[in-house]
Amino acid sequence: MVLTLGALLVLLSSPMCEGFGMSRVTLPLKASSASRSVSVSPAAGRRMGGAAGGLRMQVWSNEQAVQEYKDYLSGDAPEATVDGPAVIVGGNGRIGSFLREKGMGEDIVVGRGGDIPIEMPNVGVEFPVYVCVPEDEVESVIRSCPKEKVDDLVFVQGGNIEMLLKKYGLCGNENTQAVLNFNIMSVGARPQNLLVDMGPDSFGETKYAGETVICGKWADALLARLERAGIVGKKLFHRDWRRHMMERMVFQSVVHLVGTLHDGVSIGEVGKFYPGEVEDMIYQINGALRGSLALTLLYGVEERFFALAENSNIEWMPTKVENFKWRNGVIYAISKQAMDIGFDDPCSMHSEYLQYGKDKGWITCDLEPYNPYGTS
């Protein structure tokens, strides 16, 4: 049977697609028993902007996944890198100090705004450059980096910097990026792993939440440093790594937003008392990601969210909407893009929660979606 593009889009937007890992379970948005009374429009309780709404915005694909598999079968996949001397930009912060401590003692630390060397003694030109600065400073590091070393930059930021990296062509399979799912509370402190063993799946394989995953050229070198600290991670193709990165962003955005509107309760309390709101918001956001970024969160995302929220290393932490540009701001940008061209907000619940929290003074950051081309 041959399907035209139009027929394919109709099929993708139909309920039939729910049989392929996209279950549709209706959970009503319940009134909060917390001291803050959350009042949003009825639209916030409805799952709007699913696959159909997103597909109207834009549809695109690429052949990267097929090419990666062909390379793997033919033996053309990139060779594994080994850990060795490296340059660490911002090496005196929590992550930078940690990576330096787990290195071989031959790393070069470059301060923020410092010059990144093209060569290292006894090493030559092949070495990673770990970018251990906040998201707002990443662009200045990229701009000041010698062109010979741009492809050796290793990004370890906690927020979603994909749009920024795409601006400079640094978001491909060869570029090294990491989702580091562990906490370091202070410089020199021992890392607290966020990995959660969720038991076996239906095939007997162990399921995990909060995995540390890395993609790109220097993934193996970084994994070696993490292993010395007892942090287990894995190397992925960029296509698969991207899903983990987006899942972390959605977790940070949704859990903290829902918690902020309920007296800033802890992460664990959000999972325990407000699971319906979390699941409803995830459903809308997942549909928007499919339509706008050609990405679907991995099956079982809700289960992983609640397992991670119970992790003893973070369950006690209070919730707060912060780092907006690199978390909630990415989702809000998708909403604004849709509305600017006349479509409904595909993440209406997320947008209305943001606006309600802003109106009440519980959210203090500016609700401006991030545009990497608007400030340069």
mmCIF file of N, CA, C and O in Angstrom, residues 323-366:
data_model
loop_
_atom_site.group_PDB
_atom_site.id
_atom_site.type_symbol
_atom_site.label_atom_id
_atom_site.label_comp_id
_atom_site.label_asym_id
_atom_site.label_seq_id
_atom_site.Cartn_x
_atom_site.Cartn_y
_atom_site.Cartn_z
ATOM 1 N N ASN A 323 16.180 29.899 35.682
ATOM 2 C CA ASN A 323 16.911 29.559 34.459
ATOM 3 C C ASN A 323 15.938 29.467 33.284
ATOM 4 O O ASN A 323 16.033 28.575 32.433
ATOM 5 N N PHE A 324 14.988 30.405 33.247
ATOM 6 C CA PHE A 324 13.843 30.341 32.347
ATOM 7 C C PHE A 324 14.235 30.179 30.885
ATOM 8 O O PHE A 324 13.657 29.362 30.151
ATOM 9 N N LYS A 325 15.206 30.919 30.452
ATOM 10 C CA LYS A 325 15.591 30.919 29.035
ATOM 11 C C LYS A 325 15.937 29.526 28.541
ATOM 12 O O LYS A 325 15.648 29.175 27.386
ATOM 13 N N TRP A 326 16.524 28.714 29.399
ATOM 14 C CA TRP A 326 17.053 27.419 28.980
ATOM 15 C C TRP A 326 16.174 26.258 29.428
ATOM 16 O O TRP A 326 16.537 25.097 29.205
ATOM 17 N N ARG A 327 15.044 26.541 30.056
ATOM 18 C CA ARG A 327 14.119 25.489 30.480
ATOM 19 C C ARG A 327 12.723 25.809 29.947
ATOM 20 O O ARG A 327 12.399 25.509 28.813
ATOM 21 N N ASN A 328 11.897 26.418 30.786
ATOM 22 C CA ASN A 328 10.528 26.747 30.378
ATOM 23 C C ASN A 328 10.480 27.630 29.146
ATOM 24 O O ASN A 328 9.534 27.554 28.347
ATOM 25 N N GLY A 329 11.489 28.476 28.979
ATOM 26 C CA GLY A 329 11.503 29.386 27.840
ATOM 27 C C GLY A 329 11.549 28.673 26.501
ATOM 28 O O GLY A 329 11.051 29.191 25.495
ATOM 29 N N VAL A 330 12.143 27.483 26.465
ATOM 30 C CA VAL A 330 12.187 26.712 25.214
ATOM 31 C C VAL A 330 10.785 26.250 24.840
ATOM 32 O O VAL A 330 10.371 26.319 23.679
ATOM 33 N N ILE A 331 10.026 25.800 25.839
ATOM 34 C CA ILE A 331 8.642 25.365 25.597
ATOM 35 C C ILE A 331 7.768 26.561 25.247
ATOM 36 O O ILE A 331 6.938 26.495 24.332
ATOM 37 N N TYR A 332 7.977 27.657 25.950
ATOM 38 C CA TYR A 332 7.188 28.864 25.707
ATOM 39 C C TYR A 332 7.441 29.400 24.302
ATOM 40 O O TYR A 332 6.549 29.966 23.666
ATOM 41 N N ALA A 333 8.651 29.224 23.796
ATOM 42 C CA ALA A 333 8.963 29.670 22.437
ATOM 43 C C ALA A 333 8.158 28.887 21.404
ATOM 44 O O ALA A 333 7.732 29.440 20.382
ATOM 45 N N ILE A 334 7.942 27.590 21.653
ATOM 46 C CA ILE A 334 7.117 26.784 20.750
ATOM 47 C C ILE A 334 5.686 27.309 20.751
ATOM 48 O O ILE A 334 5.044 27.419 19.700
ATOM 49 N N SER A 335 5.179 27.661 21.926
ATOM 50 C CA SER A 335 3.829 28.218 22.031
ATOM 51 C C SER A 335 3.715 29.530 21.269
ATOM 52 O O SER A 335 2.761 29.744 20.507
ATOM 53 N N LYS A 336 4.678 30.396 21.455
ATOM 54 C CA LYS A 336 4.636 31.705 20.792
ATOM 55 C C LYS A 336 4.738 31.550 19.281
ATOM 56 O O LYS A 336 4.073 32.271 18.524
ATOM 57 N N GLN A 337 5.555 30.618 18.835
ATOM 58 C CA GLN A 337 5.704 30.394 17.405
ATOM 59 C C GLN A 337 4.379 29.984 16.787
ATOM 60 O O GLN A 337 4.005 30.472 15.710
ATOM 61 N N ALA A 338 3.668 29.091 17.452
ATOM 62 C CA ALA A 338 2.377 28.639 16.931
ATOM 63 C C ALA A 338 1.363 29.773 16.911
ATOM 64 O O ALA A 338 0.664 29.989 15.911
ATOM 65 N N MET A 339 1.286 30.509 18.007
ATOM 66 C CA MET A 339 0.282 31.576 18.099
ATOM 67 C C MET A 339 0.593 32.733 17.158
ATOM 68 O O MET A 339 -0.327 33.383 16.641
ATOM 69 N N ASP A 340 1.862 32.982 16.910
ATOM 70 C CA ASP A 340 2.245 34.071 16.012
ATOM 71 C C ASP A 340 1.791 33.842 14.571
ATOM 72 O O ASP A 340 1.662 34.793 13.798
ATOM 73 N N ILE A 341 1.574 32.570 14.200
ATOM 74 C CA ILE A 341 1.121 32.285 12.835
ATOM 75 C C ILE A 341 -0.343 31.845 12.820
ATOM 76 O O ILE A 341 -0.812 31.269 11.836
ATOM 77 N N GLY A 342 -1.059 32.111 13.920
ATOM 78 C CA GLY A 342 -2.501 31.937 13.925
ATOM 79 C C GLY A 342 -3.024 30.619 14.429
ATOM 80 O O GLY A 342 -4.232 30.350 14.310
ATOM 81 N N PHE A 343 -2.189 29.774 15.026
ATOM 82 C CA PHE A 343 -2.660 28.505 15.549
ATOM 83 C C PHE A 343 -2.879 28.586 17.056
ATOM 84 O O PHE A 343 -2.394 29.510 17.721
ATOM 85 N N ASP A 344 -3.603 27.604 17.597
ATOM 86 C CA ASP A 344 -3.800 27.531 19.037
ATOM 87 C C ASP A 344 -2.468 27.235 19.726
ATOM 88 O O ASP A 344 -1.557 26.654 19.127
ATOM 89 N N ASP A 345 -2.392 27.612 20.974
ATOM 90 C CA ASP A 345 -1.205 27.321 21.781
ATOM 91 C C ASP A 345 -1.137 25.813 22.018
ATOM 92 O O ASP A 345 -2.019 25.239 22.672
ATOM 93 N N PRO A 346 -0.115 25.113 21.504
ATOM 94 C CA PRO A 346 -0.032 23.662 21.706
ATOM 95 C C PRO A 346 0.332 23.272 23.138
ATOM 96 O O PRO A 346 0.164 22.124 23.529
ATOM 97 N N CYS A 347 0.831 24.223 23.922
ATOM 98 C CA CYS A 347 1.190 23.972 25.327
ATOM 99 C C CYS A 347 0.427 24.945 26.212
ATOM 100 O O CYS A 347 1.010 25.659 27.043
ATOM 101 N N SER A 348 -0.887 25.010 26.006
ATOM 102 C CA SER A 348 -1.703 26.033 26.675
ATOM 103 C C SER A 348 -1.638 25.926 28.191
ATOM 104 O O SER A 348 -1.635 26.939 28.896
ATOM 105 N N MET A 349 -1.590 24.713 28.712
ATOM 106 C CA MET A 349 -1.549 24.544 30.169
ATOM 107 C C MET A 349 -0.257 25.123 30.736
ATOM 108 O O MET A 349 -0.269 25.847 31.739
ATOM 109 N N HIS A 350 0.852 24.834 30.092
ATOM 110 C CA HIS A 350 2.147 25.370 30.513
ATOM 111 C C HIS A 350 2.134 26.888 30.461
ATOM 112 O O HIS A 350 2.571 27.568 31.403
ATOM 113 N N SER A 351 1.607 27.450 29.377
ATOM 114 C CA SER A 351 1.579 28.910 29.213
ATOM 115 C C SER A 351 0.699 29.571 30.267
ATOM 116 O O SER A 351 1.059 30.610 30.839
ATOM 117 N N GLU A 352 -0.463 28.988 30.525
ATOM 118 C CA GLU A 352 -1.384 29.591 31.499
ATOM 119 C C GLU A 352 -0.854 29.481 32.920
ATOM 120 O O GLU A 352 -1.044 30.389 33.733
ATOM 121 N N TYR A 353 -0.184 28.387 33.235
ATOM 122 C CA TYR A 353 0.441 28.280 34.552
ATOM 123 C C TYR A 353 1.535 29.339 34.710
ATOM 124 O O TYR A 353 1.666 29.961 35.771
ATOM 125 N N LEU A 354 2.327 29.522 33.650
ATOM 126 C CA LEU A 354 3.369 30.548 33.704
ATOM 127 C C LEU A 354 2.764 31.927 33.951
ATOM 128 O O LEU A 354 3.230 32.680 34.819
ATOM 129 N N GLN A 355 1.752 32.272 33.170
ATOM 130 C CA GLN A 355 1.157 33.593 33.284
ATOM 131 C C GLN A 355 0.482 33.791 34.634
ATOM 132 O O GLN A 355 0.570 34.868 35.230
ATOM 133 N N TYR A 356 -0.166 32.745 35.128
ATOM 134 C CA TYR A 356 -0.827 32.850 36.435
ATOM 135 C C TYR A 356 0.210 33.065 37.538
ATOM 136 O O TYR A 356 0.034 33.908 38.422
ATOM 137 N N GLY A 357 1.304 32.301 37.484
ATOM 138 C CA GLY A 357 2.355 32.472 38.478
ATOM 139 C C GLY A 357 3.008 33.834 38.398
ATOM 140 O O GLY A 357 3.363 34.434 39.418
ATOM 141 N N LYS A 358 3.138 34.344 37.173
ATOM 142 C CA LYS A 358 3.716 35.672 36.995
ATOM 143 C C LYS A 358 2.790 36.733 37.563
ATOM 144 O O LYS A 358 3.239 37.658 38.269
ATOM 145 N N ASP A 359 1.491 36.627 37.287
ATOM 146 C CA ASP A 359 0.520 37.597 37.786
ATOM 147 C C ASP A 359 0.462 37.622 39.314
ATOM 148 O O ASP A 359 0.260 38.676 39.923
ATOM 149 N N LYS A 360 0.644 36.461 39.924
ATOM 150 C CA LYS A 360 0.594 36.369 41.385
ATOM 151 C C LYS A 360 1.920 36.737 42.047
ATOM 152 O O LYS A 360 1.990 36.853 43.272
ATOM 153 N N GLY A 361 2.956 36.929 41.252
ATOM 154 C CA GLY A 361 4.252 37.277 41.816
ATOM 155 C C GLY A 361 5.060 36.085 42.288
ATOM 156 O O GLY A 361 6.107 36.256 42.921
ATOM 157 N N TRP A 362 4.602 34.880 41.978
ATOM 158 C CA TRP A 362 5.335 33.681 42.380
ATOM 159 C C TRP A 362 6.462 33.367 41.407
ATOM 160 O O TRP A 362 7.397 32.638 41.747
ATOM 161 N N ILE A 363 6.356 33.874 40.196
ATOM 162 C CA ILE A 363 7.416 33.734 39.193
ATOM 163 C C ILE A 363 7.965 35.128 38.918
ATOM 164 O O ILE A 363 7.223 36.024 38.505
ATOM 165 N N THR A 364 9.240 35.327 39.154
ATOM 166 C CA THR A 364 9.823 36.669 39.063
ATOM 167 C C THR A 364 10.588 36.920 37.774
ATOM 168 O O THR A 364 10.892 38.066 37.450
ATOM 169 N N CYS A 365 10.912 35.874 37.023
ATOM 170 C CA CYS A 365 11.683 36.065 35.791
ATOM 171 C C CYS A 365 10.780 36.597 34.680
ATOM 172 O O CYS A 365 9.559 36.458 34.719
ATOM 173 N N ASP A 366 11.389 37.235 33.689
ATOM 174 C CA ASP A 366 10.646 37.717 32.529
ATOM 175 C C ASP A 366 10.240 36.544 31.647
ATOM 176 O O ASP A 366 11.055 35.658 31.360
#
